[in-house]
Amino acid sequence: MAFMVKTMVGGQLKNLTGSLGGGEDKGDGDKSAAEAQGMSREEYEEYQKQLVEEKMERDAQFTQRKAERATLRSHFRDKYHLPKNETDESQIQLAGGDVELPRELAKMIEEDTEEEEDKASVLGQLASLPGLDLSSLKDKAQTTLGDLKQSAEKCHIM
């Protein structure tokens, strides 16, 4: 019973004393924060706007970078026939849908692709074999081809 009386009267008493004794307005709270920073109210508002704009710019750049990374991952998923990831697709769409890779990343991908194409060719496979000298092999092939041309010239049927 005492608890109920205390909560009912105590809450009313706090409201009454709060309005009588030196409570600050919410408008004065902004002013006091500006004064605490050593600025006028207009300067403080301008400062707050700048902070919000800078945060928006940082967020936009972060979203763009995330989308670029997602584009790179999706490129490799397509290249190696891996399943697509929905989070990457949503990050790309969040950044505007059409995201290009940074030049540095695009160069790295091109270099990797060229190296893989070289390794995929017959000469690339031969070059990777240990103890095989391609220059000597090439010289032998050219001399053999030259010998075949000479013997073809001597042949009366051709």
Short mmCIF file of C-alpha atoms in Angstrom, two decimals:
data_model
loop_
_atom_site.label_atom_id
_atom_site.label_comp_id
_atom_site.label_asym_id
_atom_site.label_seq_id
_atom_site.Cartn_x
_atom_site.Cartn_y
_atom_site.Cartn_z
CA MET A 1 0.00 0.00 0.00
CA ALA A 2 2.82 2.39 0.90
CA PHE A 3 4.47 1.58 -2.41
CA MET A 4 1.41 2.60 -4.39
CA VAL A 5 1.01 5.88 -2.52
CA LYS A 6 4.70 6.68 -2.94
CA THR A 7 4.64 6.03 -6.71
CA MET A 8 1.49 8.08 -7.25
CA VAL A 9 2.49 11.05 -5.08
CA GLY A 10 6.24 10.82 -5.78
CA GLY A 11 5.77 11.10 -9.54
CA GLN A 12 3.48 14.10 -9.15
CA LEU A 13 5.89 15.72 -6.70
CA LYS A 14 8.82 15.33 -9.10
CA ASN A 15 6.82 16.92 -11.93
CA LEU A 16 5.90 19.84 -9.70
CA THR A 17 9.42 20.50 -8.46
CA GLY A 18 10.88 20.04 -11.95
CA SER A 19 8.76 22.82 -13.40
CA LEU A 20 9.41 25.19 -10.51
CA GLY A 21 13.12 24.88 -9.97
CA GLY A 22 15.51 26.05 -12.68
CA GLY A 23 14.97 23.41 -15.37
CA GLU A 24 16.35 24.41 -18.76
CA ASP A 25 14.35 24.61 -21.97
CA LYS A 26 15.26 22.28 -24.78
CA GLY A 27 15.99 25.30 -26.95
CA ASP A 28 18.48 26.51 -24.37
CA GLY A 29 20.14 23.07 -24.48
CA ASP A 30 21.21 23.68 -28.08
CA LYS A 31 22.42 27.13 -27.19
CA SER A 32 24.39 25.88 -24.23
CA ALA A 33 25.99 23.16 -26.39
CA ALA A 34 26.97 25.81 -28.94
CA GLU A 35 28.31 28.07 -26.22
CA ALA A 36 30.22 25.16 -24.70
CA GLN A 37 31.91 24.68 -28.08
CA GLY A 38 32.73 28.39 -28.23
CA MET A 39 30.48 29.10 -31.22
CA SER A 40 27.36 31.07 -31.90
CA ARG A 41 24.15 29.21 -32.55
CA GLU A 42 24.39 29.74 -36.34
CA GLU A 43 27.98 28.51 -36.42
CA TYR A 44 27.00 25.47 -34.40
CA GLU A 45 24.13 24.65 -36.78
CA GLU A 46 26.46 25.05 -39.78
CA TYR A 47 28.99 22.80 -38.08
CA GLN A 48 26.32 20.15 -37.50
CA LYS A 49 25.26 20.36 -41.17
CA GLN A 50 28.86 19.88 -42.28
CA LEU A 51 29.21 16.85 -40.04
CA VAL A 52 26.07 15.31 -41.51
CA GLU A 53 27.23 16.02 -45.09
CA GLU A 54 30.67 14.52 -44.43
CA LYS A 55 29.07 11.42 -42.93
CA MET A 56 26.83 11.05 -45.98
CA GLU A 57 29.84 11.35 -48.30
CA ARG A 58 31.77 8.74 -46.31
CA ASP A 59 28.79 6.41 -46.38
CA ALA A 60 28.42 6.85 -50.15
CA GLN A 61 32.11 6.11 -50.72
CA PHE A 62 31.92 3.06 -48.46
CA THR A 63 28.87 1.78 -50.33
CA GLN A 64 30.68 2.32 -53.64
CA ARG A 65 33.73 0.37 -52.45
CA LYS A 66 31.55 -2.46 -51.19
CA ALA A 67 29.83 -2.58 -54.58
CA GLU A 68 33.19 -2.64 -56.40
CA ARG A 69 34.32 -5.57 -54.27
CA ALA A 70 31.02 -7.33 -54.90
CA THR A 71 31.47 -6.78 -58.65
CA LEU A 72 34.92 -8.31 -58.48
CA ARG A 73 33.63 -11.31 -56.55
CA SER A 74 30.76 -11.80 -58.99
CA HIS A 75 33.24 -11.57 -61.89
CA PHE A 76 35.29 -14.41 -60.42
CA ARG A 77 32.15 -16.40 -59.67
CA ASP A 78 31.14 -16.10 -63.33
CA LYS A 79 34.65 -16.95 -64.49
CA TYR A 80 34.94 -20.09 -62.40
CA HIS A 81 31.25 -21.07 -62.71
CA LEU A 82 30.52 -20.72 -59.00
CA PRO A 83 27.02 -20.08 -57.61
CA LYS A 84 25.95 -16.45 -57.36
CA ASN A 85 25.70 -14.68 -54.03
CA GLU A 86 22.59 -12.63 -53.28
CA THR A 87 24.37 -10.26 -50.90
CA ASP A 88 26.81 -9.26 -53.65
CA GLU A 89 23.94 -8.58 -56.03
CA SER A 90 22.12 -6.50 -53.42
CA GLN A 91 25.27 -4.46 -52.71
CA ILE A 92 25.67 -3.74 -56.41
CA GLN A 93 22.04 -2.66 -56.69
CA LEU A 94 22.36 -0.54 -53.57
CA ALA A 95 25.21 1.41 -55.16
CA GLY A 96 23.24 2.16 -58.29
CA GLY A 97 23.35 -1.07 -60.26
CA ASP A 98 26.12 -0.22 -62.76
CA VAL A 99 29.43 -0.43 -60.94
CA GLU A 100 32.76 -0.45 -62.74
CA LEU A 101 35.89 -1.96 -61.34
CA PRO A 102 38.69 0.39 -60.36
CA ARG A 103 41.46 0.56 -62.97
CA GLU A 104 43.98 -1.19 -60.72
CA LEU A 105 41.68 -4.15 -60.20
CA ALA A 106 40.78 -4.32 -63.87
CA LYS A 107 44.50 -4.41 -64.78
CA MET A 108 45.09 -7.21 -62.28
CA ILE A 109 42.23 -9.23 -63.76
CA GLU A 110 43.55 -8.70 -67.32
CA GLU A 111 47.05 -9.81 -66.30
CA ASP A 112 45.68 -12.91 -64.60
CA THR A 113 43.55 -13.71 -67.64
CA GLU A 114 46.53 -13.33 -70.00
CA GLU A 115 48.67 -15.58 -67.82
CA GLU A 116 45.96 -18.21 -67.70
CA GLU A 117 45.50 -18.05 -71.47
CA ASP A 118 49.25 -18.48 -71.97
CA LYS A 119 49.31 -21.46 -69.64
CA ALA A 120 46.27 -22.93 -71.38
CA SER A 121 47.99 -22.94 -74.79
CA VAL A 122 50.18 -25.81 -75.97
CA LEU A 123 53.35 -23.71 -75.83
CA GLY A 124 52.43 -22.57 -72.33
CA GLN A 125 52.10 -26.18 -71.23
CA LEU A 126 55.41 -27.06 -72.85
CA ALA A 127 57.14 -24.09 -71.23
CA SER A 128 56.00 -25.25 -67.81
CA LEU A 129 57.69 -28.64 -68.23
CA PRO A 130 61.02 -28.87 -66.42
CA GLY A 131 64.16 -29.62 -68.44
CA LEU A 132 62.65 -28.57 -71.76
CA ASP A 133 64.43 -25.91 -73.80
CA LEU A 134 61.91 -24.24 -76.09
CA SER A 135 64.50 -22.28 -78.06
CA SER A 136 66.35 -25.43 -79.09
CA LEU A 137 63.07 -27.11 -79.92
CA LYS A 138 62.10 -24.13 -82.07
CA ASP A 139 65.45 -24.19 -83.88
CA LYS A 140 65.08 -27.91 -84.62
CA ALA A 141 61.56 -27.38 -85.94
CA GLN A 142 62.73 -24.58 -88.25
CA THR A 143 65.63 -26.60 -89.62
CA THR A 144 63.33 -29.58 -90.20
CA LEU A 145 60.84 -27.36 -92.00
CA GLY A 146 63.63 -25.92 -94.14
CA ASP A 147 64.82 -29.42 -95.01
CA LEU A 148 61.30 -30.42 -96.00
CA LYS A 149 60.99 -27.39 -98.28
CA GLN A 150 64.28 -28.24 -99.98
CA SER A 151 63.30 -31.84 -100.52
CA ALA A 152 59.91 -30.70 -101.84
CA GLU A 153 61.67 -28.50 -104.41
CA LYS A 154 63.76 -31.44 -105.57
CA CYS A 155 60.67 -33.62 -105.95
CA HIS A 156 59.50 -33.70 -109.58
CA ILE A 157 55.94 -34.66 -108.80
CA MET A 158 55.20 -31.48 -106.83
#
